[in-house]
C-alpha angles and dihedrals in degrees: 000000000000091000091050091051091048092054090048092053092047089050092052092048090052093053112101119223116228114252116215116223122193122200123181116205134189133169142191097016087164094197092290088157095176086075096052096086093055090048089053092055092048093049092048091054092047091049090054088060096038112020092179096055124132122232113206136179122207093208143264090096091157141040114078107073128063090214088065104028101046131063135053095314111033112206096014095108090060091050090053090054092047089051089052093053091046107243114188100200144353135201120220116257124199090254092059083079096054095106098036137254098303093055091046091051091050092052094047091049091047093053122098087210134057130255119223132198122147096194099051120089117187120186120246092250092069095059091221107158101206129162128198093220144347131215119213129188119216122174089341093309118121112222119191120198120192119193126215132179129202122247127190131222090286091059094249133101119257095279137104106290091226089060092056099050115137094018122108124218132189134192105282095214092053093045093049091064091063091062100056087107087076088077090074092049098050140054090207124030119196127183109212102198143177096193108107129258098276092051090047088057090053090046091053090053091052097039109042089155089079120091097207145354120222100197144182146165100084094064090229121168106223104189105204102350128284116248111216121172089338093308118117110223121200137180132166105210104238149285098043096301093133145003122212120226109203113193121191129182112211122196127173090351095307135100106245098176138009137180138174128211129187114226113202105224092203087076094065129084117240116261106242098218093049092045089055090052090051092050090050089052090051096048097101110123094208092069095048095065111118113226103182144333123261106223099202135013113278102217100176132069092217091060090055088048090054089054090051091049091049089053096052092043089053092046094048095037093226137147094241139016130195129202123183114233091233087063091061102086101181122068097200141003127210124226112267139061120356114205138191087259090057091053092054090046088054094047113017098157105088094217114167119244114240125204116207145157118245139167120244089252092053092050092052090048090053090053091050094048101044093080091062086078099022117051095172093101146289115324119264119236145194126205093024146049129217145183121218144173121220107205114219096238098037133088090205132076123231113220112217099179139355136184140175118258091267091056097257109142114248109254110225091212099043121094123237134180113246135195117204136153126260093244091062091045089055099043108032119095122235098016116180120278088243102081090195131216126283114237088211089233131097135230095261092054089050090052093049091052091045099046100042090064092060123069090201138013132196118195097151108138095003109151130161100172128074106196129185117192113206 
């Protein structure tokens, strides 16, 4: 009897208790600083329940607010707010490169947390302190986090090529395979990615050793995690709409259960201290200046793109202007005042406007090719209208008809003057032989000059593209 009791006690002592690990993930905050105070409240409440939690960002922390993206140190204001909340780690997103290597280095050095990306290789001269992965220890559990960044067919992230000069990039899926050894060094292995949901699915198929993927880039709302090949994939849409709570039970060095929950940040009160920091960040008079009044709500992104195209065509004094849909960073705009801050929210990139000469055929080819590197939608135009088909299995549009604003068909052989931004000049295939001339001014400056001459604008319902998706 005594021997039996002794064995029972020894068995109980040898049984490991499951350790609960909490990881909070967010992606594509895009400098939407009005949401930071609610995130602070949510994180504070979660830390009360799990003091050892990790708070991770899957990248694109910046680009979307003039208060963050402009000034001497673009992006730094967002880093200050992330420091205040207490982020533990961030992946690089493609928009972290929007102001070039020096600005990126400044932000990384200003952060109280590390940045990880295993497939990005800056040279020493840039001073970019980047790690491929980081291993944390929480309650005796070792948690490895590997960072990965998307690259397109050109081998670069979706950013202006000039902003990526001197930095090397490799295919993230190929690079990930070289880090499978991390599995033996960690109890929990997380992939912190800025690849997009579909690529995360492919990554999970190739990397079943991972426990979870905290992803970004595609702005996908993943309700309670998507389980693929045993890997739990999460993503929180964008702009502080949600936070993911990832809960893992770890026993004997292995994850025995995992679940993901989306927390809607709209349900949290704003933290007063953080809100005061945000207001201080927004206290720059230059951005408050009202340029014009929007007569009616503008409910469509294309209509805003048409306004942007009108502005750069006016600025460049050309027959036609083209704006890529990915360069239109607001989806809607409410009736009322439109300020300088709104302009920079609409176009935060600072790309120069280029004036060039092109044949009608070259202009149509540009429109067809833009979507190879910008899948947000058909390009917006000024001075013309067009109809197009977007084949299901193609990255390119097919223009079926096109005319000038007065209805005159565009002549493939005739020459027209064209205004377009420098990003499109650098990324679009088969650009005209005439490289054009930079106006040494960007899209936001063109919009300011254009809008401040008009007491009122009305772009509600404006559409110049008829698109059929096959």
